[in-house]
Coordinates of C-alpha atoms in Angstrom, one line a residue:
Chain I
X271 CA 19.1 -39.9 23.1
X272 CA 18.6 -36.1 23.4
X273 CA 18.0 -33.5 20.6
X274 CA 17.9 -29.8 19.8
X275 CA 15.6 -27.7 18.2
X276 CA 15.6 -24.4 16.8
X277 CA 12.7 -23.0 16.0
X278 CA 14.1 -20.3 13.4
X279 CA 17.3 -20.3 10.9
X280 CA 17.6 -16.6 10.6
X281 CA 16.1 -13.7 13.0
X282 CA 16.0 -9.9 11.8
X283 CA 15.7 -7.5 13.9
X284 CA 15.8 -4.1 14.3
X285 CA 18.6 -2.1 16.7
X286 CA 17.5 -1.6 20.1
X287 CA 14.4 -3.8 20.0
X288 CA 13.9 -7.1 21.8
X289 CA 14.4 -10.3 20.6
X290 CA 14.3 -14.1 21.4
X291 CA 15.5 -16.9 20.0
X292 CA 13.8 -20.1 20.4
X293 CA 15.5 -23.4 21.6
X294 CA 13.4 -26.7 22.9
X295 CA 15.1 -30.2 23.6
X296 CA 14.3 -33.3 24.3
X297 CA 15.7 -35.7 26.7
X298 CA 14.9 -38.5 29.1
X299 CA 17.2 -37.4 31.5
X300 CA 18.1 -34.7 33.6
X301 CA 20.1 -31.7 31.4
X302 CA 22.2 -29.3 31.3
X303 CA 21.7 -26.3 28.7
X304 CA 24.1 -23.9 26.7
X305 CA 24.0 -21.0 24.3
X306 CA 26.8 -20.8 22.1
X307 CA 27.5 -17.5 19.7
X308 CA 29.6 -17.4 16.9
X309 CA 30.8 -13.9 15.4
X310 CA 31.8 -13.9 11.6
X311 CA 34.8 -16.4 11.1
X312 CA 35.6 -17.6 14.5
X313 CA 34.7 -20.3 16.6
X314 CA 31.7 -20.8 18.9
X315 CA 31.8 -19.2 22.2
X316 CA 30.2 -19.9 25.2
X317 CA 27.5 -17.2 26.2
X318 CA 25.3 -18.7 29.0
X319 CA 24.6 -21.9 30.4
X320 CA 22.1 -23.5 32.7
X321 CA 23.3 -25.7 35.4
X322 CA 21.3 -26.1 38.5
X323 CA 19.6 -23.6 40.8
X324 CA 18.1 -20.2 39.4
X325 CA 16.3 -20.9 35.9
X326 CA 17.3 -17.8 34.5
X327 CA 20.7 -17.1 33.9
X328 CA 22.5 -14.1 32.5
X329 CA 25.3 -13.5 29.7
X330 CA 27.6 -10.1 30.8
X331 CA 26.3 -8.8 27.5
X332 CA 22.7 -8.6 28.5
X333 CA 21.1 -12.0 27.4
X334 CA 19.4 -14.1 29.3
X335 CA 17.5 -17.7 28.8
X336 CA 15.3 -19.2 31.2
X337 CA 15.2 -22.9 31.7
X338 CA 11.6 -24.4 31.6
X339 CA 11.7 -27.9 32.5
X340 CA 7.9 -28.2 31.5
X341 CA 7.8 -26.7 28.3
X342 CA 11.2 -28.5 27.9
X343 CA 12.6 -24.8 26.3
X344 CA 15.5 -22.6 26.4
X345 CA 14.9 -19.6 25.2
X346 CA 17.3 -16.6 24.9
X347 CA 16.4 -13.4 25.4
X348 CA 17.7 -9.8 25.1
X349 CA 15.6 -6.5 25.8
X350 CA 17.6 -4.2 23.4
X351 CA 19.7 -5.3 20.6
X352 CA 22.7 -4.1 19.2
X353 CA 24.6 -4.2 16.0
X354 CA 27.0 -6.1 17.6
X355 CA 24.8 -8.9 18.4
X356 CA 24.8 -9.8 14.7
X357 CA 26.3 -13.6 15.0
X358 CA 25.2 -16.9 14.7
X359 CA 23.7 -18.5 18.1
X360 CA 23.4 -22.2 18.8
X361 CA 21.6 -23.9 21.7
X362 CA 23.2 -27.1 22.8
X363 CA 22.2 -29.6 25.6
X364 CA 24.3 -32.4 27.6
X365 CA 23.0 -35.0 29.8
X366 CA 23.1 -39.0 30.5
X367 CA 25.9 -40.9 30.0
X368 CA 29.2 -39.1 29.2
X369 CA 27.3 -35.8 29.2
X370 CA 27.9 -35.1 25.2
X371 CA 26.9 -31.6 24.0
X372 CA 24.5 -31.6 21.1
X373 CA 24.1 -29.2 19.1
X374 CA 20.8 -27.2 17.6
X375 CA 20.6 -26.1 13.7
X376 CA 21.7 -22.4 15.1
X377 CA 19.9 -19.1 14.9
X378 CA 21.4 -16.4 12.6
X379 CA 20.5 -13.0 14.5
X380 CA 21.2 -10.4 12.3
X381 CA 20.3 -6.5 13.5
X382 CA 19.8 -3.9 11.1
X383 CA 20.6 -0.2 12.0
Chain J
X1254 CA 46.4 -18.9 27.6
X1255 CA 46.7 -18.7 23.8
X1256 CA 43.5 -20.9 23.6
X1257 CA 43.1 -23.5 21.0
X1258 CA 44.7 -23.1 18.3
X1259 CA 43.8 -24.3 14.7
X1260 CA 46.0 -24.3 11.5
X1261 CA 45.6 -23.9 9.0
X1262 CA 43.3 -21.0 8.6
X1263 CA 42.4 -21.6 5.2
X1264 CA 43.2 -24.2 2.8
X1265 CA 42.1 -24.8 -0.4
X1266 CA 42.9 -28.4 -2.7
X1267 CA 42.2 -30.0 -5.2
X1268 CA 40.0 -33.4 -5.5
X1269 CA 42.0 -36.7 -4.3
X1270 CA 44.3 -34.7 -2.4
X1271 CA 45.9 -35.6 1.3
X1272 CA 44.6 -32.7 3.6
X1273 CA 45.5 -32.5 7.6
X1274 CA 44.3 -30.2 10.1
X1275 CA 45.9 -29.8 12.3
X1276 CA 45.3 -28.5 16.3
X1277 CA 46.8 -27.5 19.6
X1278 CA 44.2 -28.0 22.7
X1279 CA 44.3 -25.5 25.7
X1280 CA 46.9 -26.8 28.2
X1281 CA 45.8 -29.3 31.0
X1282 CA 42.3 -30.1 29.2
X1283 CA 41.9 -34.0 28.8
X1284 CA 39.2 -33.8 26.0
X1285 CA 39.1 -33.1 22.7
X1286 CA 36.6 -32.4 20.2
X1287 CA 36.7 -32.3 16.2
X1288 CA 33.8 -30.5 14.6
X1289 CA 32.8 -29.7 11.1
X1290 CA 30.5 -26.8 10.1
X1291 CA 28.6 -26.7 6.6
X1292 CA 25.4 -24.3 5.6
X1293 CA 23.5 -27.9 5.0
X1294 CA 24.7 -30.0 7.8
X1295 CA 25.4 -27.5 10.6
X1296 CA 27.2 -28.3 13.2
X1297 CA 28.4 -32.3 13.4
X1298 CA 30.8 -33.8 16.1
X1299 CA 33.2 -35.9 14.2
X1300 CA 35.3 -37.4 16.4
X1301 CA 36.3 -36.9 20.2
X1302 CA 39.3 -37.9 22.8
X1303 CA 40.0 -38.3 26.0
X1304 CA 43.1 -38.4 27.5
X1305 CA 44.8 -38.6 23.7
X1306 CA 42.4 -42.1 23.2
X1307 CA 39.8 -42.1 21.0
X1308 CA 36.5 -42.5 22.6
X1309 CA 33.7 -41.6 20.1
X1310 CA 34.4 -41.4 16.2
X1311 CA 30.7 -42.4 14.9
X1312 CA 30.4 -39.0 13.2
X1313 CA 33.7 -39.6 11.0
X1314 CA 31.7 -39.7 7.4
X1315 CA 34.0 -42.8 6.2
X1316 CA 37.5 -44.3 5.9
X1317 CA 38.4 -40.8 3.9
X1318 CA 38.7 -39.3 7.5
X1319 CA 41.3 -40.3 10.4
X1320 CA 41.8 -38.3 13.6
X1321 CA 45.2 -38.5 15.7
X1322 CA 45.9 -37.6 19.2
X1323 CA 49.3 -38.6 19.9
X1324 CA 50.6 -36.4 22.9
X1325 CA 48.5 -34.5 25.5
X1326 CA 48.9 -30.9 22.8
X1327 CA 48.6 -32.1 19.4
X1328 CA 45.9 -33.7 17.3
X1329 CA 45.5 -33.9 13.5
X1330 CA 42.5 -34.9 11.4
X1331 CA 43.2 -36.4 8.1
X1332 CA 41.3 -36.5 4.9
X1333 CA 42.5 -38.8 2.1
X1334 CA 42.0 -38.3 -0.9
X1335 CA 39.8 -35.4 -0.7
X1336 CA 36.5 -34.6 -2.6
X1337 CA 34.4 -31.5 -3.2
X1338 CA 31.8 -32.5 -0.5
X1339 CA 34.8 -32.5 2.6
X1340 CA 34.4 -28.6 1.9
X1341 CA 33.5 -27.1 5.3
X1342 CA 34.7 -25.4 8.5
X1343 CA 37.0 -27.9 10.7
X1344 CA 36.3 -26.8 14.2
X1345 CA 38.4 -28.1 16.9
X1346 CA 37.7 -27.6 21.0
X1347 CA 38.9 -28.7 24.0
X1348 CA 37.2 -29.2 27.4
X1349 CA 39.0 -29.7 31.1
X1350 CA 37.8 -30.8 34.3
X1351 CA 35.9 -34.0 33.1
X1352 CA 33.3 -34.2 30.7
X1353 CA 30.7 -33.5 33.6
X1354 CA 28.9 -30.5 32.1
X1355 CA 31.0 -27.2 31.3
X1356 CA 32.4 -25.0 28.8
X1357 CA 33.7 -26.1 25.5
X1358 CA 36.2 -23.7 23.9
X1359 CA 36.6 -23.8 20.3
X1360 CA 39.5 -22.6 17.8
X1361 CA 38.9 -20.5 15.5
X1362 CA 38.4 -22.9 12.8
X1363 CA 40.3 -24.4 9.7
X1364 CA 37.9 -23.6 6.4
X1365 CA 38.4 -26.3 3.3
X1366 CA 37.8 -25.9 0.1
X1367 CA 38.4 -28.7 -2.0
X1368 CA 37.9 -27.8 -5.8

């Protein structure tokens, strides 16, 4: 069986700082990782996602997460937030036997002006 | 590709009535997934299928709920009767290529309110 955590429900930030939202998993076997945002009233959308090879991976809007196989984590990262970041962020992890995605609690970023 | 497409939108009931959701999966994708999103619960997989046949429906909460796949672009998830807990955002999403790791992509949702 495999699990999501994350760490914190809601995240305020300021715009323009940095910011990272905390994801940790468990699982016996090998994984695969995702980040997931949803804007108000639509559907999830993928963001990044964590394969194989290079442990940090990059979103086209300037996140990033880093897979950490020791620490069993997937945090996401971003070095300047905008107002437009302001969504709902889920980690999710697939692995084993039919590769499932599960799903964490989410992350509600929300970025004050 | 018009994506997956959810109806309806929005769809508010009253307690003990038949409610179906209904979706359309992206063309050529042999899985698909229904979701439902609440403040308390999150995120929860309901059902999924692949190839129309359903593989997985553990998450469906109880007899209330059925899910239908019967061609390769339609699927509909039923709720009858309805109560005032089935309130939530229906999420459907569809995945090609195998279930091997990859990208889900979700519609844009069906929110019920049952009153």
């Amino acid at each position: 069986a495999q699990s999501v955590t994350q760490l914190d429900s809601q995240v305020p930030v300021f715009e323009e700082a940095p910011v990272e939202l905390r994801c940790n998993y468990s699982s016996s076997v090998s994984v695969y990782l995702f980040w997931y945002v949803q804007y108000p009233n639509q559907g999830l959308q993928l963001l990044l996602k964590y394969l194989s090879g290079s442990t940090l991976v990059e979103s086209i809007n300037g996140f990033e997460a880093e897979f950490n196989k020791s620490q069993t984590s997937f945090h996401l990262r971003k070095p300047s937030v905008h107002i437009s970041d302001t969504a709902e962020y889920f980690c999710a992890v697939s692995g084993g036997a039919g590769n499932m995605l599960t799903f964490g609690g989410g992350t509600r970023l929300m970025v004050k002006p | 590709d018009a994506g997956v497409i959810q109806s309806p939108r929005h769809e508010v009931t009253e307690m003990g009535q038949e409610v179906t959701l209904r979706c359309k999966p992206i063309s050529g994708h042999d899985y698909l997934f229904w979701y439902r999103q609440t403040m308390m619960r999150g995120l929860e997989l309901l059902i999924y299928f692949n190839n129309n046949v359903p593989i997985d429906d553990s998450g469906m909460p109880e007899d209330r709920f059925s899910a239908k796949m019967p061609n390769a672009s339609f699927s509909t998830l039923k709720i009858q009767p309805s109560e005032p807990r089935d309130s939530a955002v229906y999420f459907c999403a569809s995945k090609g290529g195998g279930l091997k790791a990859g990208e889900l992509f979700f519609g844009e949702g069906s929110r019920l309110t049952v009153l």
